[in-house]
Coordinates of C-alpha atoms in Angstrom, one line a residue:
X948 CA -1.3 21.0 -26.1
X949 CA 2.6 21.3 -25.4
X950 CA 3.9 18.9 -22.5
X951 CA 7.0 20.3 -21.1
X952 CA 9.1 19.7 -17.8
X953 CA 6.7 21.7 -15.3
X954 CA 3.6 19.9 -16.5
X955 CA 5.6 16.6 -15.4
X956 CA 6.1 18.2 -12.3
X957 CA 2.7 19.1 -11.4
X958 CA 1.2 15.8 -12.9
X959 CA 3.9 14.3 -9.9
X960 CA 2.8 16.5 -7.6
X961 CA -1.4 16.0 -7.6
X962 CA -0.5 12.2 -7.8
X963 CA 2.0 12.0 -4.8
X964 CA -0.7 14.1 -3.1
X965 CA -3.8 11.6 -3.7
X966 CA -1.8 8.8 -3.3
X967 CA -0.7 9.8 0.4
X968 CA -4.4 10.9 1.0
X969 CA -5.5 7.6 -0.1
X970 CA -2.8 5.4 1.7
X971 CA -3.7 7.9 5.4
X972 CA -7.3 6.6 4.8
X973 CA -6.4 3.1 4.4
X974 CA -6.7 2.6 8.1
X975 CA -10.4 3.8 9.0
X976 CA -12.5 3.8 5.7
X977 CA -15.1 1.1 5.0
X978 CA -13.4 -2.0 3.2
X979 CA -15.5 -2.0 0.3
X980 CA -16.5 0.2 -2.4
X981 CA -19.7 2.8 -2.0
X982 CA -20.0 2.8 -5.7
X983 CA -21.2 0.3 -9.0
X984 CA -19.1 0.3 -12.0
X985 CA -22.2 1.4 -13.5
X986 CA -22.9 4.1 -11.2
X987 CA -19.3 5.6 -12.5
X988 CA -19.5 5.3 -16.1
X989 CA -21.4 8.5 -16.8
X990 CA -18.6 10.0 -15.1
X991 CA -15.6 8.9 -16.8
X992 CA -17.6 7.7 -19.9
X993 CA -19.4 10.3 -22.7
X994 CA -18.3 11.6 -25.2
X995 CA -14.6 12.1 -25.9
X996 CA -13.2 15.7 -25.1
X997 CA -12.3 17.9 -27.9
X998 CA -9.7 20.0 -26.4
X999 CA -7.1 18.2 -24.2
X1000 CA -7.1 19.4 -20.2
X1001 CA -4.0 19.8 -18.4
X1002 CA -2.2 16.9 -16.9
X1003 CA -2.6 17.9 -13.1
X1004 CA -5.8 18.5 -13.5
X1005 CA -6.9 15.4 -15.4
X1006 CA -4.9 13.7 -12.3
X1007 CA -7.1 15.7 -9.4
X1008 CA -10.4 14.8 -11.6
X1009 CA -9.4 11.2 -11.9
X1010 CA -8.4 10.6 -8.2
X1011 CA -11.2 12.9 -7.4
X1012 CA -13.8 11.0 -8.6
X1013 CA -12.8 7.5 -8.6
X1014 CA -12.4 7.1 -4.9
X1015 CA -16.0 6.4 -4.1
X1016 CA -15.3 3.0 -6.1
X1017 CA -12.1 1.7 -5.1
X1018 CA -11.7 -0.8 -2.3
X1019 CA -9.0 -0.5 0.1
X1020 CA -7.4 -3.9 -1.1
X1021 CA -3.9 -2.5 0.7
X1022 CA -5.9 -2.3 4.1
X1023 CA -5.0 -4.6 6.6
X1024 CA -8.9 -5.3 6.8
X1025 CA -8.9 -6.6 3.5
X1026 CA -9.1 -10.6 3.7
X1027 CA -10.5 -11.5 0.4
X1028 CA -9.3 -13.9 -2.6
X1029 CA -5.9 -13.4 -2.1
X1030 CA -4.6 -10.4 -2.7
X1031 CA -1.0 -8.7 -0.9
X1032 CA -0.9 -5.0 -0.4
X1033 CA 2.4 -3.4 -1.2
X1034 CA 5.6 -2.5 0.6
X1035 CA 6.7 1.3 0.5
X1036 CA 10.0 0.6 -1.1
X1037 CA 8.2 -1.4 -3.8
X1038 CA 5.6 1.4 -4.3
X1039 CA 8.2 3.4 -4.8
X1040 CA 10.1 1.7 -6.8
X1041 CA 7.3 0.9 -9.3
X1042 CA 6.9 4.8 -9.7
X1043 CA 10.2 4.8 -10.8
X1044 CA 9.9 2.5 -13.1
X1045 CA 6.9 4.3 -14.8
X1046 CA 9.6 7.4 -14.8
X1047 CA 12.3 5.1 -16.2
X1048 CA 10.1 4.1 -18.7
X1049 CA 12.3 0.9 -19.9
X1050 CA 11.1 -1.7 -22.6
X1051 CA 13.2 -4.4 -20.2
X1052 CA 13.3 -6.8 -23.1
X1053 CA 17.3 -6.7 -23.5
X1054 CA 20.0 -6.7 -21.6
X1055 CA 21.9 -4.6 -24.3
X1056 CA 19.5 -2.0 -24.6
X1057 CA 18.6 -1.5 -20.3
X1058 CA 21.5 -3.1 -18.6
X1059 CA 20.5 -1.0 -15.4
X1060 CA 17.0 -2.6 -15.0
X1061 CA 18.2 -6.0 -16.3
X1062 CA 21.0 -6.1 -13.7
X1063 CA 18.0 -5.3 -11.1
X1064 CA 16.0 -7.9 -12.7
X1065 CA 18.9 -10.6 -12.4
X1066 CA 19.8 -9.7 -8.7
X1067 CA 16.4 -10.1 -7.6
X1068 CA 16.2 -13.3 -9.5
X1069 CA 19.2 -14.8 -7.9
X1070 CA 17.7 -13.6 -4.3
X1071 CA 14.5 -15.0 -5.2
X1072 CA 16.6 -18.5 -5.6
X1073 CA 18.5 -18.1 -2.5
X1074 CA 15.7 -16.7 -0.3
X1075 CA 13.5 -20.4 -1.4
X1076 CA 16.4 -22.4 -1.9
X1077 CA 15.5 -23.3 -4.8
X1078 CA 18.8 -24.2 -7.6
X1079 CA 20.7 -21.8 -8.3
X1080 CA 21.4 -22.4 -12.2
X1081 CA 17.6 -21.8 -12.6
X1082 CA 16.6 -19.0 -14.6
X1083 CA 14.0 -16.6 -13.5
X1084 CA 11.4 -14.9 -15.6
X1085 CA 9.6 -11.8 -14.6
X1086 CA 5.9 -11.9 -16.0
X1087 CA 2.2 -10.1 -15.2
X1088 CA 1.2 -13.1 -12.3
X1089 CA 0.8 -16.4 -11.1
X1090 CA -1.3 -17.1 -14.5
X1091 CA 1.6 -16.4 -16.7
X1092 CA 4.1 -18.2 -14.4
X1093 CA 2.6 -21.4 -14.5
X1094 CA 2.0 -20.9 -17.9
X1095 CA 5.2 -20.0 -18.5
X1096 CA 6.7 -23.2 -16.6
X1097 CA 4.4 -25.3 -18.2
X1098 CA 5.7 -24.2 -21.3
X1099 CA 9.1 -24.8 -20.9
X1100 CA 8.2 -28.5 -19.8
X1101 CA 6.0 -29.0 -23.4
X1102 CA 9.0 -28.1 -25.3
X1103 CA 11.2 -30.3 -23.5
X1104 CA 9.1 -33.5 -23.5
X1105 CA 8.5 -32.7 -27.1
X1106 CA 12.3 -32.6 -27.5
X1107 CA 12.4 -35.4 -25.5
X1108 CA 10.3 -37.6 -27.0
X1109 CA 11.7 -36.7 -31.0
X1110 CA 9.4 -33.5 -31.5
X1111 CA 10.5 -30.4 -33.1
X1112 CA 7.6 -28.4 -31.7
X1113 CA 9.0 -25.2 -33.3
X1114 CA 8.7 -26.4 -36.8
X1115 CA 6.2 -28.7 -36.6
X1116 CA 3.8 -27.6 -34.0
X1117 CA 1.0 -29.7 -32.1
X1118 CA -0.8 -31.0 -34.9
X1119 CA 0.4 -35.1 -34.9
X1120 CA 2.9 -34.5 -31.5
X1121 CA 2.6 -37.1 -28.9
X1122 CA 0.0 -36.5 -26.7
X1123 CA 1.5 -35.4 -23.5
X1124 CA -0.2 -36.4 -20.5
X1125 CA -0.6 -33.9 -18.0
X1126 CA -2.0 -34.7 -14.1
X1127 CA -3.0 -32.0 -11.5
X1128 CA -4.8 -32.7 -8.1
X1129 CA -8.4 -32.6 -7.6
X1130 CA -8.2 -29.2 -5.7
X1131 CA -6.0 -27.5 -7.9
X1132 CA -6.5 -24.0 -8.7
X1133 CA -8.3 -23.3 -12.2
X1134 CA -5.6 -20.8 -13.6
X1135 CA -3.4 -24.1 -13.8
X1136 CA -6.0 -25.6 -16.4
X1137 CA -6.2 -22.1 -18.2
X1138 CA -2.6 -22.8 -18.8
X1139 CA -3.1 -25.7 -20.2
X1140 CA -5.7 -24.3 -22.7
X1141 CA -3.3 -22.0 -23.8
X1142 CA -0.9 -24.4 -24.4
X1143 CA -3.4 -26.1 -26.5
X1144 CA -3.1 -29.5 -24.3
X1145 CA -6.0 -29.8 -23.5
X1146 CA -7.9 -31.1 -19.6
X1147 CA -5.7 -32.6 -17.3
X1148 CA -6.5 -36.1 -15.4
X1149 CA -7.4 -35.2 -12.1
X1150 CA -6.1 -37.3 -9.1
X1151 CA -7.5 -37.5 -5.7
X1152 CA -6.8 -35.1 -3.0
X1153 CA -7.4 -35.7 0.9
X1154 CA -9.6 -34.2 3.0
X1155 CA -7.5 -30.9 3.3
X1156 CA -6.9 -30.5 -0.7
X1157 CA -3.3 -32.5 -0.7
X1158 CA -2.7 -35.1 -3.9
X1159 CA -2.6 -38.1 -3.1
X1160 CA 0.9 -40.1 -4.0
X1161 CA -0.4 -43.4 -4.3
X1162 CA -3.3 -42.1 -6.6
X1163 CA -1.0 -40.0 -8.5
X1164 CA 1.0 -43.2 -8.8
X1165 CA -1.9 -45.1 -10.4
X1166 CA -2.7 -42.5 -12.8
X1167 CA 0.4 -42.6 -14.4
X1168 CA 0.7 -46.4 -14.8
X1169 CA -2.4 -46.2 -16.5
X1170 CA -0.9 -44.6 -20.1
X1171 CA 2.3 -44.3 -21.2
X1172 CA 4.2 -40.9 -23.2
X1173 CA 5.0 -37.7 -22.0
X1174 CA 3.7 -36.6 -18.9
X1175 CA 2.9 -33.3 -16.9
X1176 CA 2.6 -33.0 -13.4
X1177 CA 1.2 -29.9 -11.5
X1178 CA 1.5 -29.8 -8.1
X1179 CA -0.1 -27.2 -5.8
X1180 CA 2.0 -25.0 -3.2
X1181 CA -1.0 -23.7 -1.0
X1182 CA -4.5 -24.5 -1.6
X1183 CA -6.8 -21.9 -2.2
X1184 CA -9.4 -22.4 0.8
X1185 CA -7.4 -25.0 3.0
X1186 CA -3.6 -23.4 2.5
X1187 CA -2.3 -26.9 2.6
X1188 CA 0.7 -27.7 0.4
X1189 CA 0.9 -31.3 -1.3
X1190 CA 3.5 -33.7 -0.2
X1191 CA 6.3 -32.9 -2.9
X1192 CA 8.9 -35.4 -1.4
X1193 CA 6.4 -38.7 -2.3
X1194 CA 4.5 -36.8 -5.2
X1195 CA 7.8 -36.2 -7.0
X1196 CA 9.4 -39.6 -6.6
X1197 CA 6.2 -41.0 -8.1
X1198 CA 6.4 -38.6 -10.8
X1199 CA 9.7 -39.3 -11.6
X1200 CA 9.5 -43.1 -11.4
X1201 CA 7.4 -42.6 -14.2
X1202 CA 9.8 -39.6 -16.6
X1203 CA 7.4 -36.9 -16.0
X1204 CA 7.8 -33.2 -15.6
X1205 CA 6.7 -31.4 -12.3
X1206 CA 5.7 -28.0 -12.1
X1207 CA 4.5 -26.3 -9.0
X1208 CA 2.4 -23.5 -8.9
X1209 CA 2.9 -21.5 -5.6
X1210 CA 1.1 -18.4 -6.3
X1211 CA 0.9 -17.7 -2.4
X1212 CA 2.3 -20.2 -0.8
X1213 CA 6.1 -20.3 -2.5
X1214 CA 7.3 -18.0 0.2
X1215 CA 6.9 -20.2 3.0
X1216 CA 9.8 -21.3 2.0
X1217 CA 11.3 -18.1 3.3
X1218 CA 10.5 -18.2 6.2
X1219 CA 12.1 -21.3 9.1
X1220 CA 9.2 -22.3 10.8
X1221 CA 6.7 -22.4 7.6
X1222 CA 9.7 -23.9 5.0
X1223 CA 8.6 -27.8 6.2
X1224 CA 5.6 -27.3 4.2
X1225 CA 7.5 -26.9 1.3
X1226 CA 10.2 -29.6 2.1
X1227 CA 11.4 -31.4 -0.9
X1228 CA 10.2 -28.9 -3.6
X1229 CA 13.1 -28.2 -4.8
X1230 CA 13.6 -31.4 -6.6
X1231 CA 10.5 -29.8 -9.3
X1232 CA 11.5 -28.9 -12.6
X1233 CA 9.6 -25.6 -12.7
X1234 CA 7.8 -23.4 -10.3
X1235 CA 5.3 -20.2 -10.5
X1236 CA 4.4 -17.8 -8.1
X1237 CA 2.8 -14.1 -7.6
X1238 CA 5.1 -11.2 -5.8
X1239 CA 1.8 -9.4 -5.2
X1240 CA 0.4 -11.5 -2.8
X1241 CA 2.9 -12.7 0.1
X1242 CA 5.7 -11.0 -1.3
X1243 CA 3.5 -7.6 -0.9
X1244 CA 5.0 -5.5 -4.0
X1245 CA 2.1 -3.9 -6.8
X1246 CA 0.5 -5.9 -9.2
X1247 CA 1.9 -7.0 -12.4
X1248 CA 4.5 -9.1 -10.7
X1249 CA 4.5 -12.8 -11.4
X1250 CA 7.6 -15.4 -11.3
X1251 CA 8.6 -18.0 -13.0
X1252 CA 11.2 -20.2 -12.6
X1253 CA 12.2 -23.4 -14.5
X1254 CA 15.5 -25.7 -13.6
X1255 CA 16.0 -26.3 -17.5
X1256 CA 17.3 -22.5 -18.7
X1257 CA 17.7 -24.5 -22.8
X1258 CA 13.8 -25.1 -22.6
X1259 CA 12.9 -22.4 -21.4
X1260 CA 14.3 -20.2 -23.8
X1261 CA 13.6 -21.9 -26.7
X1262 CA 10.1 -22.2 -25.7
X1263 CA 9.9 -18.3 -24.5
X1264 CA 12.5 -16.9 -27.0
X1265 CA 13.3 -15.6 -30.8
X1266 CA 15.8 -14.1 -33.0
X1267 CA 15.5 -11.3 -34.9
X1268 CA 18.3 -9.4 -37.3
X1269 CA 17.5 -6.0 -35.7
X1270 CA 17.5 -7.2 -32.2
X1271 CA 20.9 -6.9 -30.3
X1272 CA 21.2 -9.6 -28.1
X1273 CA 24.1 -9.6 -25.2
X1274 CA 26.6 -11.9 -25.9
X1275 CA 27.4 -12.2 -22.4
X1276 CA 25.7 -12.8 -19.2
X1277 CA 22.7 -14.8 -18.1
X1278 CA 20.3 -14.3 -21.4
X1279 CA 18.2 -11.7 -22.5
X1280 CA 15.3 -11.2 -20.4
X1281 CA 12.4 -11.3 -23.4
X1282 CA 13.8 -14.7 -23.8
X1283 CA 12.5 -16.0 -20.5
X1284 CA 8.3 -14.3 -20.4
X1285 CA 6.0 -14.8 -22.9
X1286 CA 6.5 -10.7 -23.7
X1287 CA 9.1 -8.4 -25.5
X1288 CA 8.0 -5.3 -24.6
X1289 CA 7.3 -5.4 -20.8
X1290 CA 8.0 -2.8 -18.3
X1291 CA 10.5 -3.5 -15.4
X1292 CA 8.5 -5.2 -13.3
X1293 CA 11.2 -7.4 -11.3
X1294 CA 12.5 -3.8 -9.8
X1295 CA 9.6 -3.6 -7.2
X1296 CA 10.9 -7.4 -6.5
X1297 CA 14.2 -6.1 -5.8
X1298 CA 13.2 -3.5 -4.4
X1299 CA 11.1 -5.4 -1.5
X1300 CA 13.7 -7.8 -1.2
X1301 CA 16.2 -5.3 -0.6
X1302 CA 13.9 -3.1 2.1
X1303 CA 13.5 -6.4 3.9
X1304 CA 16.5 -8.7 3.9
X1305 CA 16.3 -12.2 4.4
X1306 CA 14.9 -12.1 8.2
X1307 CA 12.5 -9.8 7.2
X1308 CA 11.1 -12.0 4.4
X1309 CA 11.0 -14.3 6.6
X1310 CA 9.3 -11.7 9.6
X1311 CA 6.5 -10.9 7.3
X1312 CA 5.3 -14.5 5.9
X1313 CA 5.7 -16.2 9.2
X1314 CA 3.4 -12.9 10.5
X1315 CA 0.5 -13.4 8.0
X1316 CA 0.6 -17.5 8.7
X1317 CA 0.6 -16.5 12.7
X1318 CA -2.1 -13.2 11.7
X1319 CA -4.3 -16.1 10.2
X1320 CA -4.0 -18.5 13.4
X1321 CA -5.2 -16.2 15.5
X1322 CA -8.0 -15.1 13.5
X1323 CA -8.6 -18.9 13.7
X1324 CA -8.4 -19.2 16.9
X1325 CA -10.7 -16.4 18.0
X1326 CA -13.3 -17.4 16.0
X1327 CA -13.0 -20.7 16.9
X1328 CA -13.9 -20.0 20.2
X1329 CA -17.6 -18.6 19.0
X1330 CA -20.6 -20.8 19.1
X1331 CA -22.0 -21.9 15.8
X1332 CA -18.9 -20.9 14.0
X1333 CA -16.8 -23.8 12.5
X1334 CA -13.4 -23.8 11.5
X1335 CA -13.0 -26.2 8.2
X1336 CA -9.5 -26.3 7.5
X1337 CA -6.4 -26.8 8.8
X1338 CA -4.7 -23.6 9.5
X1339 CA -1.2 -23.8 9.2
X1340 CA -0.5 -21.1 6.7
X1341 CA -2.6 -18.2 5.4
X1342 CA -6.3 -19.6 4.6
X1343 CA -9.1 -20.3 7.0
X1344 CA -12.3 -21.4 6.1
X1345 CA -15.1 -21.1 8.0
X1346 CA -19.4 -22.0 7.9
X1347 CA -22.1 -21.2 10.2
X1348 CA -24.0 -24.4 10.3
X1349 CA -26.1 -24.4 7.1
X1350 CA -25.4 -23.0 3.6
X1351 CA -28.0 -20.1 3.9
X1352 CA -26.8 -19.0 7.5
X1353 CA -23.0 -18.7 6.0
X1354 CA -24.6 -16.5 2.9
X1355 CA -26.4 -14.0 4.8
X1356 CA -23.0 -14.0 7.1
X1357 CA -20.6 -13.7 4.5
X1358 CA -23.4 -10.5 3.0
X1359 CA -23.6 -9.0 6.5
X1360 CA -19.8 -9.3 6.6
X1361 CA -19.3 -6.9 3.5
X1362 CA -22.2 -4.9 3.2
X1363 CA -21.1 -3.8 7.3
X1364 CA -17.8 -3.2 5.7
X1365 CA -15.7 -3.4 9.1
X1366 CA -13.6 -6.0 7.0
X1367 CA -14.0 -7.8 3.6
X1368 CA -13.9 -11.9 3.4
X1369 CA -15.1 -13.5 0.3
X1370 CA -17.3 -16.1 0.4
X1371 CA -16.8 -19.7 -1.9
X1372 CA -17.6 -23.3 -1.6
X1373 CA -15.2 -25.9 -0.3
X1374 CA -15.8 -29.8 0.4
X1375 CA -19.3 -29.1 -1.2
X1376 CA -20.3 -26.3 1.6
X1377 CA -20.6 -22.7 1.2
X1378 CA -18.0 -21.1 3.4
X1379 CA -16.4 -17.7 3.6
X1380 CA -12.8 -17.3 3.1
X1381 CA -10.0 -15.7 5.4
X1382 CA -6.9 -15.2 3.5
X1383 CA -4.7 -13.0 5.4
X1384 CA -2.0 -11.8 3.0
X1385 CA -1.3 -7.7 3.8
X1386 CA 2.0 -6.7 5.5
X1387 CA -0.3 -4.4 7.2
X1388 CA -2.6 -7.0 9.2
X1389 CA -1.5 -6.5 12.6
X1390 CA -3.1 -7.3 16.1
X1391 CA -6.0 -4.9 15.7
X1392 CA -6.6 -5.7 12.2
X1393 CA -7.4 -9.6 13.8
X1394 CA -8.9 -8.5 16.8
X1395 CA -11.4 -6.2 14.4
X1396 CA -11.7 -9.7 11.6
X1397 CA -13.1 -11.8 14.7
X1398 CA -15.6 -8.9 16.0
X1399 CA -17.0 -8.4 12.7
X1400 CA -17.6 -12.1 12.2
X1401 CA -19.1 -12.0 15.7
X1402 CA -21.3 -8.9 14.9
X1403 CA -22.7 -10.3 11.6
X1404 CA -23.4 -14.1 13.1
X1405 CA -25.2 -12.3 15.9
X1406 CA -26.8 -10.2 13.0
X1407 CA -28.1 -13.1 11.2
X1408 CA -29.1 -15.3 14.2
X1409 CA -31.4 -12.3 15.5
X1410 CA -32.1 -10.0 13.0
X1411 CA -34.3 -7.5 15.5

C-alpha cells in the first residue's frame, strides 16, 4: 500500500477528531475503565491482517474500540498514584514532535530541538533555583532520572576513590555505600539494581516519612568508603519532604554524594509558598524528577539533573568515529540520558514552561497543594473518617477505622466511579490515597472527591 501526503492528512484528521472527543468527555465520564485487558484482546489480537487497511481507518478502529478501556487519567477526578494530566501547549507540542520525527541525540544533527531542549533545561534551573552550571538530561521518568543521577555519583566516587570504572568495571571496586530513608520510594532501590550496587542501608524516618539526621549521621560512622545518599522530595503517601539542610551537612561531614529524587515534589520549589519545603536542596549533587506529574506535560518526560556535568557524561556518554559531535555549546544531548536514539521529549517541557511562565508554574503547584487541603479538610470534617498525614503538599491519606472498613471504601470508591483514589498501606494501615496532581482539579473536582468519599463510607456502614 502506497502512503503519500493525503493519507498523512486524513490519518491527522481522524486522530485530531478522537482526541477532542475524548478530551470533551473528560469532564462527565466514569473515572475508570468499563473494560478488562482481557476483555479487549480478541479485539485487537488474532491473527495478523494480510492486506494492510488505510491509515484513517486503522485510526477510527483503534480509537473506536479502545475507549471502553481507557481511564480518564487527564480528568480532574482522577486522584490515583500520582499521575499529572497534560497542558494543551504540551499536548500539542508532543504531536509535533511525533511530526518532527527527530533522533534528538546530537546537537549537530537537530540543532532546533536541542536548542528547545537546552532552554527548557536552563528554565528548569532557574524556575527551582537549582545551579545554574548543572547540566540537565531529558529521559522516559522519574525511574531513569534517579537512575541517571545515581549514575553520575558511581562514576565520580569511583574516580574519586582511584577507580577507573570504564575500564575496569565493578568487579573488585570499592564498595560504595549507599543510604536512603526508611520510606523511600522503591524505584530509588531499582536504580540501584541497575547500577549493580546492590540494597541500600535504610535509616529511620519520623512519623510522617522524613529521614532522620541524627540516624543518618550514625549510619555513616558506622563504615567507612564511598557513600551514596538518597534523599526523598515528597513522600509517596505523606507528601512530606526530608530536612535537606541537616541531612546534607551530615552527609557531607562524612564525603558522600546526595541525590534527591523529587519525582512530584521538585516543583514546590516553584512555587513561593511551597519552596520552604524544599529549602536547602540545592546544596545536592544530583536531583530527579517526572514532568508528567506536577509539571502536567505527556508521559515520557523525566529530568535529571546532576551539579558535576564531567561525571555525568562520562558515565552517560560515548565516542564513536561516525558520530559528529558539536564542538561547541553545552554537550551533546545523548551524552547526558542513558539513550541515543530518543525522541524530543524536553519540547513538551518547554513547551509548558513557555504557556505558563514563572507565576503560572508557580499558580498551578501552589493550586494542587491548596486542591489537596481542601479535600483534606472536607473530609476531615466526616465522622469515622481519619486524616493520617500531614497535608502540606499534594498527598492525603486517609482510613476508616479498621483495615476492612477502608477496603470495601476504597472498592466502593472505584467501582462507583464518581472519582478514582488508590488504595495502599502506610504506617502498617491500609489507607486510600489522595494525590491530587491534574491542572484540571478545580473546586468542583474537590467538592465531587469529598461526596464520593462520603457516599461510599455511608455505603459501607449501611449497606441496605
Amino acid at each position: 500500500m502506497a502512503h503519500g501526503d493525503d493519507e498523512y492528512a486524513a490519518a491527522l484528521a481522524a486522530a485530531a477528531r478522537h482526541s477532542q472527543a475524548w478530551l470533551a468527555s473528560l469532564r462527565h465520564r466514569p473515572v475508570g475503565p468499563r473494560l478488562h485487558a482481557s476483555d479487549l484482546g480478541g479485539v485487537f489480537g488474532g491473527p495478523l491482517p494480510e492486506a494492510g487497511v488505510p491509515a484513517a481507518e486503522v485510526i477510527d478502529f483503534l480509537a473506536t474500540n479502545a475507549e471502553p478501556g481507557l481511564m480518564a487519567m487527564p480528568s480532574g477526578r482522577f486522584f490515583g498514584w500520582v499521575i499529572g494530566g497534560t497542558l494543551p501547549a504540551a499536548l500539542a507540542s508532543d504531536w509535533l514532535v511525533s511530526a518532527w520525527d527527530q533522533n534528538a541525540g546530537l546537537r549537530y544533527a537537530t540543532p532546533a530541538t536541542a536548542a528547545i531542549e537546552e532552554a527548557a533545561g536552563q528554565w528548569v534551573l532557574e524556575l527551582l533555583g537549582l545551579p545554574s552550571g548543572a547540566d540537565v538530561g531529558f529521559v522516559t521518568g522519574a525511574t531513569m532520572a534517579n537512575f541517571t543521577g545515581m549514575a553520575a555519583a558511581r562514576w565520580r566516587l569511583l574516580a574519586d576513590a582511584g577507580w577507573d570504572l570504564d575500564r575496569d568495571g565493578l568487579s573488585g571496586a570499592p564498595r560504595i555505600r549507599c543510604f536512603v530513608g526508611r520510606e523511600r520510594h522503591d524505584t530509588v532501590d531499582l536504580g540501584l539494581r541497575y547500577l549493580g550496587l546492590g540494597q541500600p542501608a535504610q535509616v529511620d524516618a519520623d512519623g510522617q516519612g522524613r529521614l532522620v539526621p541524627e540516624a543518618l549521621d550514625a549510619a555513616l560512622a558506622s563504615g567507612s568508603g564511598p557513600a551514596l545518599v538518597c534523599l526523598q522530595a515528597g513522600n509517596l503517601h505523606s507528601g512530606a519532604f526530608d530536612p535537606f539542610p541537616e541531612a546534607i551537612a551530615v552527609a557531607r561531614k562524612h564525603g558522600a554524594w546526595v541525590h534527591i529524587d523529587g519525582a512530584f515534589g521538585l516543583w514546590a520549589a516553584a512555587a513561593p509558598d511551597l519552596r520552604h519545603l524544599t529549602q536547602g536542596f540545592e546544596e545536592a549533587d544530583s536531583w530527579g524528577t517526572d514532568a508528567h506529574k506536577t509539571l502536567n506535560v505527556p508521559y515520557d518526560c523525566g529530568i535529571a539533573i546532576v551539579r558535576d556535568p564531567s561525571a555525568l557524561r562520562a558515565a552517560m556518554g560515548l565516542h564513536a568515529s561516525y558520530l559528529v559531535h558539536d564542538a561547541e555549546g553545552p554537550g551533546d544531548p545523548f551524552e547526558k540520558v542513558p539513550e541515543l536514539s530518543r525522541r524530543a521529549r524536553g519540547v513538551p517541557v518547554w513547551a509548558a514552561l513557555k504557556s505558563l511562565g514563572r507565576d503560572g508554574v508557580a499558580a498551578q503547584v501552589g493550586g494542587l497543594a491548596a486542591a489537596a487541603r481542601a479535600i483534606a479538610a472536607g473530609l476531615a470534617a466526616l465522622d469515622g473518617v481519619e486524616v493520617l498525614n500531614d497535608v502540606g503538599y499534594t498527598q492525603v491519606c486517609l482510613a476508616f477505622g479498621d483495615d476492612a472498613t477502608t477496603r470495601a471504601v476504597t472498592a466502593r470508591i472505584i467501582e462507583e466511579g464518581k472519582v478514582w483514589m488508590s488504595g495502599s498501606r502506610w504506617q502498617d494501615r491500609d489507607i486510600l490515597r489522595v494525590s491530587v496532581s491534574n491542572w484540571h482539579t478545580a473546586g468542583e473536582d474537590v467538592a465531587t472527591a469529598v461526596d464520593a468519599v462520603r457516599s461510599a463510607l455511608a455505603a459501607v456502614k449501611d449497606p441496605a
